[in-house]
Amino acid sequence: MENLVTITINGKTAQVPSNYTIMQAADEMGISIPRLCFLKDINENASCRVCVVEIAGMRSLKNSCSVEVGSILNREGTATIYTNSKRVRSSVRQTLELIAANHRFDCWKCPREHNCELLALLRRFSIDNKMAESGEFAKKLPIINESDAIVFDSSKCVLCGRCIAACEKLSGTGVLNFNERGFVTCVGTALNHDIEDAGCIYCGKCIGACPTGAIHEKEQIDFVEEELANHENYLVATFAPAVRAAIGEEFGNPIGTNCEGKLYASFKELGFDDITDVNFGADLTIMEEGSEFLERLKHKEDYQWPMFTSCCPGWVRFLKSQYPDMVDCLSTAKSPQQMQGAIIKNYFADKIHEDPENIFSVSIMPCIAKKAECALPTMDSTGTGPDVDVV
């Protein structure tokens, strides 16, 4: 049976398990405590000091994300906590002012403008940026590390460590960590080595964990907009099954809403000449890998076992970087995206009597690893250019 304790937060009293953190208890009581570095079960190291609270009878403010309510009980076995006292508000405001003073704001073109956790906090606490604008505050120099798939921009990093924890706990690669110390500390690969060959598998977990725009996918939307505007080529859009459900959430639809029809209509409205579904490429991949497996089975002494799928470029990068001795276990089949691209530039091009050089293939995917995959020099089945031009 849970050991329940009585606590009071901002005058609201409730019973909660003693092993709950103050933040956890507040969330359950409907009281919002600001946070930045905290990411449940991933990053709970209490480094940002944005979630501090005041506890009656204690001199210093405490981090609500790491302090359990059972450890702050008074002699009567209760605890009184304030999340909005003058001390708390002053501390949180000062912390946010310091973070803002060292942050590069170009929100109008930042991919995280509409869901930036830092920006939301600055608005919530009405933080101005006088410190940075005074000219007396020296911002650290931006460090940009980018590849075909991902961009790291230290000028927007708040050093929360969430990306580091996600890289370690969710993908198991541990590619990211803190470099340098003190004012020049930045997050990146070891010695800020090029991300392309640092062991990154482009899983995107760091992007999902980042509360700002410090890590984001390599955008290519401007190339597509240019093609749509000029319309000198035959434009083909291909989208993955996951996109038809995920995109609905951006427009306020319930999670999992199938927006397939809306996607087709939207691509047509944008000006694409044809729309294809990568489900076709996925079926091809299944057939090719199945055929390859049966062929290997006939001559199993000539192959390394087991046979692994090669349908995911992130998985392929993972195996090559982490277990190079098992690379020969990979199927030789292309991914669904690349099979679809090859079909579009070959079979489909022939059917519509179009030169492959004049086809511009755009792939809409849920995975940034596919950006790097389409840029590989081997992904050119016609000799006229990449099978997938833009992801």
Short mmCIF file of C-alpha atoms in Angstrom, two decimals:
data_model
loop_
_atom_site.label_atom_id
_atom_site.label_comp_id
_atom_site.label_asym_id
_atom_site.label_seq_id
_atom_site.Cartn_x
_atom_site.Cartn_y
_atom_site.Cartn_z
CA MET A 1 0.00 0.00 0.00
CA GLU A 2 1.27 3.47 -0.93
CA ASN A 3 2.53 5.66 1.90
CA LEU A 4 0.40 8.80 1.47
CA VAL A 5 1.39 12.16 2.91
CA THR A 6 -0.50 15.43 3.14
CA ILE A 7 0.95 18.46 1.37
CA THR A 8 -0.30 21.95 0.63
CA ILE A 9 0.72 23.75 -2.56
CA ASN A 10 -0.38 27.38 -2.98
CA GLY A 11 -3.11 26.84 -0.39
CA LYS A 12 -4.43 23.69 -2.08
CA THR A 13 -4.19 20.54 0.08
CA ALA A 14 -4.02 16.95 -1.16
CA GLN A 15 -2.69 13.52 -0.24
CA VAL A 16 -0.02 12.09 -2.51
CA PRO A 17 2.47 9.19 -2.33
CA SER A 18 5.58 10.11 -0.36
CA ASN A 19 7.87 9.17 -3.25
CA TYR A 20 6.28 11.71 -5.59
CA THR A 21 8.46 14.65 -6.53
CA ILE A 22 7.02 18.09 -5.80
CA MET A 23 6.56 18.61 -9.54
CA GLN A 24 4.75 15.30 -9.89
CA ALA A 25 2.45 16.15 -7.01
CA ALA A 26 1.77 19.63 -8.39
CA ASP A 27 0.93 18.21 -11.82
CA GLU A 28 -1.55 15.82 -10.23
CA MET A 29 -3.10 18.70 -8.31
CA GLY A 30 -3.49 20.79 -11.47
CA ILE A 31 -0.79 23.29 -10.51
CA SER A 32 1.62 24.23 -13.29
CA ILE A 33 5.31 24.50 -12.35
CA PRO A 34 7.59 25.85 -15.12
CA ARG A 35 10.33 23.53 -16.38
CA LEU A 36 13.00 23.46 -19.06
CA CYS A 37 15.60 20.73 -18.52
CA PHE A 38 13.10 18.21 -17.17
CA LEU A 39 12.02 15.38 -19.48
CA LYS A 40 10.18 12.61 -17.66
CA ASP A 41 12.15 9.36 -17.36
CA ILE A 42 14.80 10.75 -19.71
CA ASN A 43 16.39 13.82 -18.15
CA GLU A 44 15.73 14.57 -14.49
CA ASN A 45 19.01 16.15 -13.39
CA ALA A 46 17.63 19.48 -12.10
CA SER A 47 20.13 21.65 -13.94
CA CYS A 48 18.06 24.59 -15.23
CA ARG A 49 16.68 25.91 -11.91
CA VAL A 50 13.48 27.05 -13.61
CA CYS A 51 11.29 24.71 -11.55
CA VAL A 52 12.31 25.97 -8.09
CA VAL A 53 9.73 26.23 -5.31
CA GLU A 54 9.70 27.63 -1.78
CA ILE A 55 9.08 25.25 1.12
CA ALA A 56 7.91 26.59 4.46
CA GLY A 57 10.62 26.21 7.09
CA MET A 58 13.47 25.83 4.58
CA ARG A 59 15.91 28.60 3.82
CA SER A 60 16.81 27.82 0.22
CA LEU A 61 14.61 27.22 -2.80
CA LYS A 62 14.36 23.60 -3.95
CA ASN A 63 14.14 21.98 -7.37
CA SER A 64 10.64 20.60 -7.68
CA CYS A 65 11.64 18.02 -10.32
CA SER A 66 14.07 16.12 -8.07
CA VAL A 67 12.93 16.64 -4.46
CA GLU A 68 10.46 14.05 -3.14
CA VAL A 69 7.64 15.26 -0.92
CA GLY A 70 8.51 12.62 1.68
CA SER A 71 11.86 14.30 2.29
CA ILE A 72 10.47 17.76 3.12
CA LEU A 73 7.85 16.94 5.76
CA ASN A 74 7.78 19.00 8.94
CA ARG A 75 7.31 17.65 12.46
CA GLU A 76 3.59 17.32 11.91
CA GLY A 77 4.22 15.11 8.86
CA THR A 78 2.98 17.68 6.36
CA ALA A 79 4.61 20.15 3.97
CA THR A 80 3.62 23.60 2.74
CA ILE A 81 4.94 24.58 -0.69
CA TYR A 82 4.74 27.80 -2.70
CA THR A 83 5.28 27.86 -6.46
CA ASN A 84 4.38 31.52 -6.97
CA SER A 85 5.87 33.38 -4.00
CA LYS A 86 7.89 36.55 -4.53
CA ARG A 87 11.18 34.66 -4.00
CA VAL A 88 10.24 31.99 -6.50
CA ARG A 89 9.07 34.46 -9.15
CA SER A 90 12.21 36.55 -8.74
CA SER A 91 14.49 33.51 -9.02
CA VAL A 92 12.74 32.09 -12.09
CA ARG A 93 12.70 35.48 -13.80
CA GLN A 94 16.42 36.02 -13.20
CA THR A 95 17.22 32.56 -14.56
CA LEU A 96 15.13 33.13 -17.68
CA GLU A 97 16.66 36.59 -18.20
CA LEU A 98 20.15 35.06 -18.17
CA ILE A 99 19.13 32.33 -20.61
CA ALA A 100 17.46 34.87 -22.90
CA ALA A 101 20.51 37.14 -22.84
CA ASN A 102 22.63 34.33 -24.28
CA HIS A 103 20.09 33.14 -26.83
CA ARG A 104 19.93 34.09 -30.50
CA PHE A 105 16.39 35.09 -31.38
CA ASP A 106 15.33 34.66 -34.99
CA CYS A 107 12.00 33.11 -34.12
CA TRP A 108 10.36 34.08 -37.41
CA LYS A 109 12.48 31.50 -39.28
CA CYS A 110 13.11 29.01 -36.46
CA PRO A 111 11.42 25.60 -37.01
CA ARG A 112 10.41 25.59 -33.34
CA GLU A 113 8.68 28.98 -33.35
CA HIS A 114 5.23 27.55 -32.64
CA ASN A 115 6.25 24.96 -30.05
CA CYS A 116 9.38 26.40 -28.44
CA GLU A 117 9.37 25.73 -24.70
CA LEU A 118 11.79 28.58 -23.98
CA LEU A 119 9.70 31.12 -25.88
CA ALA A 120 6.58 29.94 -24.04
CA LEU A 121 8.30 30.49 -20.68
CA LEU A 122 9.60 33.94 -21.66
CA ARG A 123 6.06 34.94 -22.58
CA ARG A 124 4.57 33.38 -19.47
CA PHE A 125 6.87 35.39 -17.18
CA SER A 126 6.94 38.54 -19.38
CA ILE A 127 10.74 38.47 -19.69
CA ASP A 128 12.37 41.34 -21.53
CA ASN A 129 15.81 41.13 -23.13
CA LYS A 130 17.41 44.28 -21.76
CA MET A 131 20.48 42.40 -20.55
CA ALA A 132 21.41 41.26 -24.08
CA GLU A 133 20.47 44.58 -25.64
CA SER A 134 22.63 46.58 -23.23
CA GLY A 135 25.82 45.67 -25.10
CA GLU A 136 27.58 44.75 -21.85
CA PHE A 137 26.72 41.09 -22.10
CA ALA A 138 29.04 39.03 -24.34
CA LYS A 139 27.25 36.19 -26.06
CA LYS A 140 29.19 33.02 -26.74
CA LEU A 141 30.15 32.39 -30.35
CA PRO A 142 27.74 30.12 -32.26
CA ILE A 143 29.04 26.71 -33.28
CA ILE A 144 27.26 25.15 -36.24
CA ASN A 145 27.62 21.44 -36.96
CA GLU A 146 25.48 20.15 -39.80
CA SER A 147 25.09 17.28 -42.23
CA ASP A 148 22.62 16.35 -44.96
CA ALA A 149 20.10 15.42 -42.26
CA ILE A 150 20.60 17.46 -39.09
CA VAL A 151 21.80 20.85 -37.83
CA PHE A 152 23.28 21.71 -34.43
CA ASP A 153 23.26 25.42 -33.56
CA SER A 154 24.85 26.29 -30.20
CA SER A 155 23.52 29.87 -30.32
CA LYS A 156 20.05 28.54 -29.46
CA CYS A 157 21.17 25.91 -26.96
CA VAL A 158 20.11 26.35 -23.31
CA LEU A 159 22.43 23.56 -22.04
CA CYS A 160 19.52 21.60 -20.60
CA GLY A 161 21.13 18.26 -21.48
CA ARG A 162 17.88 16.73 -22.76
CA CYS A 163 19.38 15.83 -26.15
CA ILE A 164 22.36 14.16 -24.46
CA ALA A 165 20.08 12.03 -22.29
CA ALA A 166 17.84 11.13 -25.24
CA CYS A 167 20.83 10.12 -27.36
CA GLU A 168 22.06 7.83 -24.58
CA LYS A 169 18.80 6.42 -23.24
CA LEU A 170 16.61 6.26 -26.34
CA SER A 171 19.05 5.39 -29.11
CA GLY A 172 21.89 3.95 -27.03
CA THR A 173 24.60 5.65 -29.09
CA GLY A 174 25.82 8.34 -26.68
CA VAL A 175 27.06 10.52 -29.53
CA LEU A 176 26.32 13.82 -27.76
CA ASN A 177 27.79 15.36 -24.63
CA PHE A 178 28.97 18.66 -23.16
CA ASN A 179 32.14 20.08 -24.70
CA GLU A 180 34.39 22.58 -22.90
CA ARG A 181 33.51 24.10 -19.52
CA GLY A 182 32.20 27.34 -18.07
CA PHE A 183 30.94 30.10 -20.33
CA VAL A 184 32.10 28.36 -23.53
CA THR A 185 30.30 25.07 -22.76
CA CYS A 186 28.39 23.69 -25.73
CA VAL A 187 26.60 20.48 -26.63
CA GLY A 188 27.91 18.41 -29.50
CA THR A 189 29.87 15.42 -30.62
CA ALA A 190 33.24 14.63 -29.04
CA LEU A 191 35.56 17.59 -29.76
CA ASN A 192 32.74 18.88 -31.98
CA HIS A 193 33.67 16.34 -34.65
CA ASP A 194 31.62 16.36 -37.86
CA ILE A 195 28.22 14.87 -37.04
CA GLU A 196 28.22 12.89 -40.29
CA ASP A 197 30.98 10.54 -39.16
CA ALA A 198 30.63 10.79 -35.37
CA GLY A 199 28.41 7.73 -35.03
CA CYS A 200 25.10 9.61 -35.27
CA ILE A 201 22.37 7.37 -36.71
CA TYR A 202 19.98 10.24 -37.48
CA CYS A 203 17.20 8.79 -35.36
CA GLY A 204 16.01 12.31 -34.48
CA LYS A 205 15.56 11.60 -30.76
CA CYS A 206 17.68 14.65 -29.90
CA ILE A 207 15.44 16.86 -32.05
CA GLY A 208 12.34 15.60 -30.27
CA ALA A 209 13.98 16.18 -26.89
CA CYS A 210 15.34 19.68 -27.57
CA PRO A 211 13.11 22.41 -26.05
CA THR A 212 14.33 25.06 -28.52
CA GLY A 213 15.55 25.15 -32.12
CA ALA A 214 19.14 24.30 -31.21
CA ILE A 215 18.83 20.95 -32.98
CA HIS A 216 16.65 20.60 -36.03
CA GLU A 217 16.41 18.72 -39.29
CA LYS A 218 18.17 20.09 -42.37
CA GLU A 219 15.36 21.99 -44.04
CA GLN A 220 14.89 21.72 -47.82
CA ILE A 221 11.48 23.32 -48.09
CA ASP A 222 12.92 26.30 -49.98
CA PHE A 223 14.12 23.97 -52.77
CA VAL A 224 10.62 22.54 -53.11
CA GLU A 225 9.03 26.00 -53.08
CA GLU A 226 11.40 27.05 -55.86
CA GLU A 227 10.47 24.01 -57.94
CA LEU A 228 6.76 24.60 -57.38
CA ALA A 229 7.10 28.26 -58.34
CA ASN A 230 9.12 27.64 -61.51
CA HIS A 231 7.40 24.36 -62.41
CA GLU A 232 9.93 23.50 -65.08
CA ASN A 233 9.96 19.83 -64.04
CA TYR A 234 7.35 17.12 -63.54
CA LEU A 235 6.75 17.20 -59.78
CA VAL A 236 5.98 13.99 -57.91
CA ALA A 237 5.20 13.82 -54.17
CA THR A 238 5.56 10.63 -52.16
CA PHE A 239 4.47 10.33 -48.55
CA ALA A 240 4.94 7.72 -45.85
CA PRO A 241 2.06 6.03 -43.98
CA ALA A 242 3.01 7.68 -40.68
CA VAL A 243 2.63 11.16 -42.16
CA ARG A 244 -1.06 10.73 -42.98
CA ALA A 245 -1.78 10.34 -39.25
CA ALA A 246 0.88 12.54 -37.66
CA ILE A 247 0.16 15.67 -39.70
CA GLY A 248 -3.40 15.86 -38.41
CA GLU A 249 -2.19 16.70 -34.91
CA GLU A 250 -0.58 19.88 -36.24
CA PHE A 251 -4.04 21.06 -37.26
CA GLY A 252 -5.74 20.12 -34.02
CA ASN A 253 -7.19 16.76 -35.07
CA PRO A 254 -7.35 13.91 -32.53
CA ILE A 255 -4.20 11.77 -32.39
CA GLY A 256 -4.25 9.13 -35.12
CA THR A 257 -6.73 10.88 -37.43
CA ASN A 258 -6.23 9.62 -40.99
CA CYS A 259 -5.61 12.68 -43.17
CA GLU A 260 -4.79 10.78 -46.36
CA GLY A 261 -7.49 12.50 -48.41
CA LYS A 262 -6.47 15.93 -47.16
CA LEU A 263 -2.83 15.17 -48.05
CA TYR A 264 -3.71 14.28 -51.64
CA ALA A 265 -5.83 17.41 -51.99
CA SER A 266 -3.09 19.57 -50.41
CA PHE A 267 -0.35 18.27 -52.73
CA LYS A 268 -2.56 18.91 -55.75
CA GLU A 269 -3.34 22.41 -54.47
CA LEU A 270 0.37 23.09 -54.01
CA GLY A 271 1.00 22.19 -57.64
CA PHE A 272 2.37 18.65 -57.68
CA ASP A 273 1.66 16.80 -60.92
CA ASP A 274 1.38 13.37 -59.29
CA ILE A 275 1.15 11.89 -55.79
CA THR A 276 2.30 8.41 -54.85
CA ASP A 277 2.16 6.42 -51.61
CA VAL A 278 5.35 4.83 -50.31
CA ASN A 279 3.23 1.82 -49.28
CA PHE A 280 3.96 0.61 -52.80
CA GLY A 281 7.70 0.88 -52.13
CA ALA A 282 7.21 -0.91 -48.82
CA ASP A 283 5.50 -3.82 -50.59
CA LEU A 284 8.39 -3.98 -53.05
CA THR A 285 10.86 -4.05 -50.16
CA ILE A 286 9.02 -6.94 -48.53
CA MET A 287 9.06 -8.90 -51.80
CA GLU A 288 12.73 -8.16 -52.49
CA GLU A 289 13.89 -8.98 -48.97
CA GLY A 290 11.78 -12.12 -48.96
CA SER A 291 13.25 -13.25 -52.27
CA GLU A 292 16.76 -12.49 -51.05
CA PHE A 293 16.17 -14.46 -47.86
CA LEU A 294 15.05 -17.53 -49.82
CA GLU A 295 18.04 -17.21 -52.12
CA ARG A 296 20.42 -16.96 -49.15
CA LEU A 297 18.74 -19.93 -47.55
CA LYS A 298 19.57 -22.05 -50.60
CA HIS A 299 23.26 -21.21 -50.15
CA LYS A 300 23.29 -20.51 -46.42
CA GLU A 301 26.92 -21.57 -46.01
CA ASP A 302 27.93 -18.59 -48.18
CA TYR A 303 26.25 -15.98 -45.98
CA GLN A 304 26.52 -14.54 -42.49
CA TRP A 305 23.42 -15.07 -40.36
CA PRO A 306 20.89 -13.93 -39.31
CA MET A 307 19.68 -11.79 -42.19
CA PHE A 308 18.62 -8.29 -41.12
CA THR A 309 16.24 -5.95 -42.92
CA SER A 310 17.76 -2.91 -44.62
CA CYS A 311 14.48 -0.98 -44.90
CA CYS A 312 15.43 1.69 -42.31
CA PRO A 313 18.44 3.97 -43.05
CA GLY A 314 18.77 4.87 -39.36
CA TRP A 315 19.03 1.19 -38.46
CA VAL A 316 21.59 0.65 -41.24
CA ARG A 317 23.71 3.52 -39.90
CA PHE A 318 23.39 2.07 -36.39
CA LEU A 319 24.62 -1.36 -37.44
CA LYS A 320 27.48 0.06 -39.50
CA SER A 321 28.72 2.32 -36.70
CA GLN A 322 28.04 0.13 -33.66
CA TYR A 323 28.36 -3.44 -35.01
CA PRO A 324 30.48 -3.28 -38.19
CA ASP A 325 31.22 -7.01 -37.90
CA MET A 326 27.56 -7.72 -38.66
CA VAL A 327 27.15 -5.52 -41.76
CA ASP A 328 27.11 -8.59 -44.02
CA CYS A 329 23.90 -9.67 -42.27
CA LEU A 330 22.06 -6.73 -43.86
CA SER A 331 19.79 -7.33 -46.81
CA THR A 332 21.04 -5.71 -50.01
CA ALA A 333 17.55 -4.34 -50.80
CA LYS A 334 16.97 -0.59 -50.81
CA SER A 335 14.58 1.09 -48.39
CA PRO A 336 10.93 1.67 -49.41
CA GLN A 337 11.68 5.34 -50.05
CA GLN A 338 14.56 4.58 -52.40
CA MET A 339 12.70 1.79 -54.20
CA GLN A 340 9.82 4.21 -54.71
CA GLY A 341 12.24 6.81 -56.04
CA ALA A 342 13.84 4.34 -58.42
CA ILE A 343 10.41 3.22 -59.68
CA ILE A 344 9.36 6.85 -60.22
CA LYS A 345 12.49 7.71 -62.20
CA ASN A 346 12.39 4.48 -64.26
CA TYR A 347 9.12 2.54 -64.64
CA PHE A 348 6.83 5.48 -63.90
CA ALA A 349 8.85 7.87 -66.09
CA ASP A 350 8.50 5.46 -68.99
CA LYS A 351 4.72 5.14 -68.42
CA ILE A 352 4.15 8.89 -68.53
CA HIS A 353 6.69 9.36 -71.36
CA GLU A 354 8.84 11.71 -69.30
CA ASP A 355 12.62 11.99 -69.18
CA PRO A 356 13.90 11.04 -65.68
CA GLU A 357 16.00 14.22 -65.74
CA ASN A 358 12.78 16.23 -65.85
CA ILE A 359 11.19 14.54 -62.85
CA PHE A 360 11.57 16.18 -59.45
CA SER A 361 10.75 13.64 -56.73
CA VAL A 362 9.83 14.91 -53.26
CA SER A 363 9.56 12.49 -50.37
CA ILE A 364 7.63 13.42 -47.19
CA MET A 365 8.90 11.20 -44.38
CA PRO A 366 8.81 10.96 -40.55
CA CYS A 367 12.55 10.23 -40.31
CA ILE A 368 15.54 12.52 -40.85
CA ALA A 369 17.82 9.54 -41.67
CA LYS A 370 16.09 9.44 -45.05
CA LYS A 371 17.50 12.88 -45.82
CA ALA A 372 21.02 11.49 -45.61
CA GLU A 373 20.00 8.31 -47.43
CA CYS A 374 18.71 10.05 -50.56
CA ALA A 375 21.97 12.02 -50.80
CA LEU A 376 24.11 8.86 -51.00
CA PRO A 377 25.93 8.65 -54.37
CA THR A 378 24.67 5.06 -54.80
CA MET A 379 21.03 6.20 -54.87
CA ASP A 380 21.08 7.10 -58.56
CA SER A 381 19.54 4.36 -60.66
CA THR A 382 19.31 6.35 -63.90
CA GLY A 383 22.69 8.10 -63.96
CA THR A 384 20.88 11.43 -64.23
CA GLY A 385 20.70 12.38 -60.57
CA PRO A 386 19.30 11.17 -57.28
CA ASP A 387 16.23 8.91 -57.36
CA VAL A 388 14.71 11.05 -54.59
CA ASP A 389 15.60 14.71 -55.01
CA VAL A 390 14.39 16.11 -51.68
CA VAL A 391 13.16 14.66 -48.38
#
